[in-house]
Tab-separated table of C-alpha atoms and ligand atoms in Angstrom:
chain	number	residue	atom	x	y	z
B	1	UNK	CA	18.184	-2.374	-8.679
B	2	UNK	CA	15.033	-1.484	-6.686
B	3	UNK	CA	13.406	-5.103	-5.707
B	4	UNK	CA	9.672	-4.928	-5.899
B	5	UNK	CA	7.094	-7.650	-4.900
B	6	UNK	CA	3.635	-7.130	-5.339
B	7	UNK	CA	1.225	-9.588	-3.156
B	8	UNK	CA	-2.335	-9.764	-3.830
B	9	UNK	CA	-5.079	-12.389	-2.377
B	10	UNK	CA	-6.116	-12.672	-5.995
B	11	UNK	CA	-9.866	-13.769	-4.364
B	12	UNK	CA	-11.796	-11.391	-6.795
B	13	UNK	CA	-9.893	-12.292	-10.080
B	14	UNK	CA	-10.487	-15.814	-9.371
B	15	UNK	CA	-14.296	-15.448	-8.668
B	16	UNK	CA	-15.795	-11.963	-10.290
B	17	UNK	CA	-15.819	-12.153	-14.163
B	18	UNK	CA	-16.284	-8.608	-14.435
B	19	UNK	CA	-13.126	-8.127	-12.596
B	20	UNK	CA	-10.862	-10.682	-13.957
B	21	UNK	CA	-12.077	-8.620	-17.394
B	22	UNK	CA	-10.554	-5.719	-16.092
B	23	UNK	CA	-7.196	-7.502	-14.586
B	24	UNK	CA	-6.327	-10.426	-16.511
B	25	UNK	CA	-2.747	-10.788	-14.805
B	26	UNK	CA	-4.731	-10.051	-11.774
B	27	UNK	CA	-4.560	-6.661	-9.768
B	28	UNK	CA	-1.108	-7.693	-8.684
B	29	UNK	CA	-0.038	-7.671	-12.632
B	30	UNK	CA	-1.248	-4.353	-13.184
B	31	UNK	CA	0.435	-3.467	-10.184
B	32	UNK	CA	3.765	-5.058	-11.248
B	33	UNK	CA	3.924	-3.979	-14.400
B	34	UNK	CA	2.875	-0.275	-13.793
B	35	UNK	CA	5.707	-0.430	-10.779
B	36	UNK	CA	8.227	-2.423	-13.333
B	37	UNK	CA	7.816	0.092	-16.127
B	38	UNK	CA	10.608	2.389	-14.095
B	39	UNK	CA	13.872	2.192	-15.097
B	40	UNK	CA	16.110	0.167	-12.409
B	41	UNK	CA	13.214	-1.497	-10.524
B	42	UNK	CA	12.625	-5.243	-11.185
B	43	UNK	CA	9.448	-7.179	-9.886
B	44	UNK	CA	7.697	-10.297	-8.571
B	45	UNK	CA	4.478	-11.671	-7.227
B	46	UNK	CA	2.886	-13.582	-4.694
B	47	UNK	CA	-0.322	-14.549	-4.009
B	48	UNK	CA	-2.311	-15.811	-1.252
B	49	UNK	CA	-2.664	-19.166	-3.118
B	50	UNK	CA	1.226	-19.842	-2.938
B	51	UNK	CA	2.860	-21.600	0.047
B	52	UNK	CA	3.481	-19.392	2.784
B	53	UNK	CA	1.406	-16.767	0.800
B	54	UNK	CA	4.672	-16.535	-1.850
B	55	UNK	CA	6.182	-14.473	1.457
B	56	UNK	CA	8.900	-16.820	2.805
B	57	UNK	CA	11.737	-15.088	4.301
B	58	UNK	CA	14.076	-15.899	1.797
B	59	UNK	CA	11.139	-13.825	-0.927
B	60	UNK	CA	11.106	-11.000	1.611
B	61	UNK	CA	14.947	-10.653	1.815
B	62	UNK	CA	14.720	-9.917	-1.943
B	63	UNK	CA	12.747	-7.666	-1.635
B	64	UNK	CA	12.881	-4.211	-1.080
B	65	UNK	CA	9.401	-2.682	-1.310
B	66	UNK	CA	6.453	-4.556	-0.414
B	67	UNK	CA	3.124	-3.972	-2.127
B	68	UNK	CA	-0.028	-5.509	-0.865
B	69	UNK	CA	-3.669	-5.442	-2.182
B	70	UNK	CA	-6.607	-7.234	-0.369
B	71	UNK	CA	-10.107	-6.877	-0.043
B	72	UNK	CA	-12.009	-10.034	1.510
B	73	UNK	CA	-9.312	-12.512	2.593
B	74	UNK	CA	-7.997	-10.543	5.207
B	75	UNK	CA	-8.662	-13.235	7.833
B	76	UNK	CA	-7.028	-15.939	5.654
B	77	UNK	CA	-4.225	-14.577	5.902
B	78	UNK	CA	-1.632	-16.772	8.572
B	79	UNK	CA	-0.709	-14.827	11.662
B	80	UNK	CA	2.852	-16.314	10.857
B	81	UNK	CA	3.421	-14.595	7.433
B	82	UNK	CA	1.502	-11.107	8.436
B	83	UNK	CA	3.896	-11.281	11.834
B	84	UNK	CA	7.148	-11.915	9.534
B	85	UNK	CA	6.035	-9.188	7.119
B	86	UNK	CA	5.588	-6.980	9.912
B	87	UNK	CA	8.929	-7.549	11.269
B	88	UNK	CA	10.538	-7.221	8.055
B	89	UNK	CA	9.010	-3.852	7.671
B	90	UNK	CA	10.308	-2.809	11.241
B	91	UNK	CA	14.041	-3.654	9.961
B	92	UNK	CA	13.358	-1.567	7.167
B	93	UNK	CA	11.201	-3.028	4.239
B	94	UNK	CA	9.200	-0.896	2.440
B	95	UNK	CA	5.183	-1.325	2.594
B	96	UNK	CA	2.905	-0.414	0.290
B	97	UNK	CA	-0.396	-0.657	1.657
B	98	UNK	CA	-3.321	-0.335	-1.350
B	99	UNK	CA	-7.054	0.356	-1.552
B	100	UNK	CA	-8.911	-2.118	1.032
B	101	UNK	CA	-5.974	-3.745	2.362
B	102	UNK	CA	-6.455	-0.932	5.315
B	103	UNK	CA	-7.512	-3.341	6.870
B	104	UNK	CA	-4.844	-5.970	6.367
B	105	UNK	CA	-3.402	-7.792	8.979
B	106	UNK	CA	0.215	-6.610	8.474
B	107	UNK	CA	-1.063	-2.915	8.019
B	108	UNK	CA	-3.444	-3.003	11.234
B	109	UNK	CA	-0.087	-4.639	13.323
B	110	UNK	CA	1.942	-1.654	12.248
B	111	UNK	CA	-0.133	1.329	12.831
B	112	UNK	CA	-2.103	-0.460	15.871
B	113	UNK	CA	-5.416	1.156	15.083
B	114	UNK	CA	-8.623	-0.421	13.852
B	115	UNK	CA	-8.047	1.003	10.144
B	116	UNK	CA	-11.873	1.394	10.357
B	117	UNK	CA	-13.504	4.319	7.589
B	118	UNK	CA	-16.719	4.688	5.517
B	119	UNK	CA	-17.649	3.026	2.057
B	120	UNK	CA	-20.039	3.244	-0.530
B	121	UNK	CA	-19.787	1.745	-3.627
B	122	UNK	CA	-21.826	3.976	-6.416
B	123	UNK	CA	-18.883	4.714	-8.750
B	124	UNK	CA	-19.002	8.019	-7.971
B	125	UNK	CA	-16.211	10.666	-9.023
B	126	UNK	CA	-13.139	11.042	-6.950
B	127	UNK	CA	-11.064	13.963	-6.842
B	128	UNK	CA	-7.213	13.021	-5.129
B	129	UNK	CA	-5.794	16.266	-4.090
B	130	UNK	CA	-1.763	16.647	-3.746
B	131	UNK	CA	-1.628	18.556	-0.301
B	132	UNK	CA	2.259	18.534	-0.328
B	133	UNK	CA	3.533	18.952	-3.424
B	134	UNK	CA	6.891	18.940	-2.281
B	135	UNK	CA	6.661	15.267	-1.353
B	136	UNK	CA	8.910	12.663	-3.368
B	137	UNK	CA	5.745	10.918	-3.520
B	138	UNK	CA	3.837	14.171	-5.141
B	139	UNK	CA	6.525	14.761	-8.032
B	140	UNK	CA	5.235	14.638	-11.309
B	141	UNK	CA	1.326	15.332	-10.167
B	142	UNK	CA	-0.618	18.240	-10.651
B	143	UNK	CA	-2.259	19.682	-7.903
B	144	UNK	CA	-5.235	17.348	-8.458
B	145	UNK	CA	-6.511	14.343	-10.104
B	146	UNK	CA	-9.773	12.565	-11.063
B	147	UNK	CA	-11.006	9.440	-11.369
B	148	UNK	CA	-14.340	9.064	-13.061
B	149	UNK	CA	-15.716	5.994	-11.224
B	150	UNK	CA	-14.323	4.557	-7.283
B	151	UNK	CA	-15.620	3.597	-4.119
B	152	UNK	CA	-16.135	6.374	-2.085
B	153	UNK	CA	-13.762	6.156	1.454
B	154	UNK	CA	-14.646	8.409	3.790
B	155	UNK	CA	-13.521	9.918	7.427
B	156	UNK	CA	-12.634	9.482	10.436
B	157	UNK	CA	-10.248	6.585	8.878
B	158	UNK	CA	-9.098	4.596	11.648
B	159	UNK	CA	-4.838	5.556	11.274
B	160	UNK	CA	-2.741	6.982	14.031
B	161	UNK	CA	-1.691	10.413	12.430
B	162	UNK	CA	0.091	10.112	9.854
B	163	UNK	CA	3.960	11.398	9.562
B	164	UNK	CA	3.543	12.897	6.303
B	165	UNK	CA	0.217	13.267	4.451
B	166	UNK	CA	0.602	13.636	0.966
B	167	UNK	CA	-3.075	13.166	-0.976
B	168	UNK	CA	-6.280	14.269	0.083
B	169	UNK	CA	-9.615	12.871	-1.712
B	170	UNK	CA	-12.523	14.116	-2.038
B	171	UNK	CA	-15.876	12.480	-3.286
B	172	UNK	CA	-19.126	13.561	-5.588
B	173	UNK	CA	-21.110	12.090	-2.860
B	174	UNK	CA	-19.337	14.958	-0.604
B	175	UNK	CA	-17.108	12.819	1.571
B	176	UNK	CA	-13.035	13.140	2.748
B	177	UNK	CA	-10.709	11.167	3.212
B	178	UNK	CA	-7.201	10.747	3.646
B	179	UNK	CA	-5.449	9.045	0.345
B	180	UNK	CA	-2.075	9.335	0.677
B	181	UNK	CA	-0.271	8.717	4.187
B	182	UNK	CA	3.170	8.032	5.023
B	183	UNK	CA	4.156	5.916	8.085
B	184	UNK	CA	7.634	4.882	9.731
B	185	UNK	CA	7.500	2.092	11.634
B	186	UNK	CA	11.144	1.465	12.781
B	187	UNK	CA	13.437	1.543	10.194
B	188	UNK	CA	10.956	1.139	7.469
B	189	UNK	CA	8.507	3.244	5.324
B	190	UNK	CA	4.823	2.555	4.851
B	191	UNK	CA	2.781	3.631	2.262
B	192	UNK	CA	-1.150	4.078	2.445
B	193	UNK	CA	-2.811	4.674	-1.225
B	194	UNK	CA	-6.897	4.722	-1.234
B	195	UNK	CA	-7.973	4.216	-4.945
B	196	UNK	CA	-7.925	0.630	-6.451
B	197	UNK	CA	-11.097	-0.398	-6.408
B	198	UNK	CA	-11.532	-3.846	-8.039
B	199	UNK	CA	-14.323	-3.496	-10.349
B	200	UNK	CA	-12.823	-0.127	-11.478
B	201	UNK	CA	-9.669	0.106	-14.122
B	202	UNK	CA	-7.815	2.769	-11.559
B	203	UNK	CA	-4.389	0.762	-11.840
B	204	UNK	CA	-4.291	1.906	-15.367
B	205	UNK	CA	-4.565	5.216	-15.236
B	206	UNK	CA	-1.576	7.499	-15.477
B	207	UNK	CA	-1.989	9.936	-12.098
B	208	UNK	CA	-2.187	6.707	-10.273
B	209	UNK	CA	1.046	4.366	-12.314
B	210	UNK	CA	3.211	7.935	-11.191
B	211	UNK	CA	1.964	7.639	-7.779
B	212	UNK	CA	2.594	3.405	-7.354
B	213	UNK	CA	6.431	4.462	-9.395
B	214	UNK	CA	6.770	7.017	-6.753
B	215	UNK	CA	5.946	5.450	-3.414
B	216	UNK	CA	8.069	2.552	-4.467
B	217	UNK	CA	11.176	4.560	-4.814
B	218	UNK	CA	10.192	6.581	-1.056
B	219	UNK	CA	9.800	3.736	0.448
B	220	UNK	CA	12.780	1.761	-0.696
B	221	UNK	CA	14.831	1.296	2.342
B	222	UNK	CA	17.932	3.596	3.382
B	223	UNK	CA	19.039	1.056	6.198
B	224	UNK	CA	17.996	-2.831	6.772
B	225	UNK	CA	19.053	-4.535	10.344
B	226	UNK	CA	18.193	-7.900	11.743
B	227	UNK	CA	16.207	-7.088	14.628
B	228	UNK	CA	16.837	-5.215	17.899
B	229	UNK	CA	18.569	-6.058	20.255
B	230	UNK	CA	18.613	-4.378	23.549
B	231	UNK	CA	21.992	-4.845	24.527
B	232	UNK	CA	23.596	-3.630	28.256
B	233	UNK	CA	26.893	-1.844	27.301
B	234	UNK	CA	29.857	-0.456	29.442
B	235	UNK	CA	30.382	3.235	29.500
B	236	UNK	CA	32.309	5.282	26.828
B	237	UNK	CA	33.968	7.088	29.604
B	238	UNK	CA	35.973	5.887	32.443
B	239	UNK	CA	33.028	6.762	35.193
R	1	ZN	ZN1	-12.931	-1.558	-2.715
């Protein structure tokens, strides 16, 4: 079984109407349950709410993929739990890094860039391009995708280059930007996915449930270790 937990700060839900309308359960529901709806993968949540943020080590050794949404709680976030995420994630945790949570605190540890980019929030169209189609993360996609109504991201986003690039949006207000970017931070597998919006319904719609089915199963890890150690060691060969 594939373990998935799916953290949110679950700020918005808690104090926009219009958005708790939209997510009920809470972005990290949608999440889950778009994520759980694959065969072999089994989910939980956390939230920033819980102690330790729900993200005690004991939670993040049962769990295989992380997913994390956050918008305006960035800062409340404890130095202690984005540090032992971070680690985790270096011995090989997945990380799925959604919409605004580019500029999370683990996110911004692991790529060591400002995560900075553009915004504009008109609901305008957004068109997600598939630039490699022969990406795990592209299979089952077409070669592009629309959503109706986002916030508009655009470039320069503030991300070291990106190992693999995957999605490519592009915006009625005529801006890039770089959806879909794959990371590997030690022996683990991040995950950056642009739409998600709160005030929009993007976590229902179908392009997007493929795309959150897919990354978990990429980023699942292929090897977890305990640290690294930096051991001196005697020679191999009589020398
Ligand atoms: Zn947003």
């Amino acid at each position: 079984m594939l373990r998935v937990t799916v953290w949110n700060e679950n700020l918005h839900e808690k104090e926009m109407p219009e958005v708790a309308k939209i997510y009920p359960q809470g972005i990290h529901g949608a999440v889950a349950q778009a994520v759980g709806a694959l065969d072999g993968v089994v989910t939980r949540t956390a939230t920033m709410d819980m102690p330790e943020h729900g993200l005690t080590q004991e939670v993040l050794d049962q769990t295989d993929v992380l997913f994390w949404w956050a918008h305006c709680g960035h800062g409340q976030v404890s130095d202690e739990v984005a540090e032992r995420v971070a680690q985790n994630v270096l011995n090989g945790m997945g990380l799925v890094v959604l919409h605004s949570a580019h500029k999370s605190k683990p996110f911004l540890k692991l790529v060591g860039t400002s995560g900075s980019l553009k915004w504009r929030e008109i609901g305008e169209k957004e068109r997600i391009w598939t630039v490699d189609p022969s990406h795990p993360i592209a299979q089952g996609l077409d070669e592009h995708f629309e959503l109706p109504h986002e916030e508009m991201y655009g470039e320069p986003f503030g991300i070291p280059q990106p190992d693999e690039l995957v999605f490519l949006s592009w915006f009625a207000g005529g801006e890039v930007f770089r959806s879909g970017c794959c990371f590997r931070r030690g022996m683990g597998r991040i995950f950056y996915f642009r739409p998600g919006h709160e005030t929009f319904p993007t976590y229902y719609d179908p392009n997007v449930i493929r795309v959150l089915q897919n990354a978990a199963r990429w980023a699942a890890p292929l090897k977890r270790v305990d640290g690294f150690p930096c051991p001196q060691v005697e020679p191999l060969e009589q020398v």
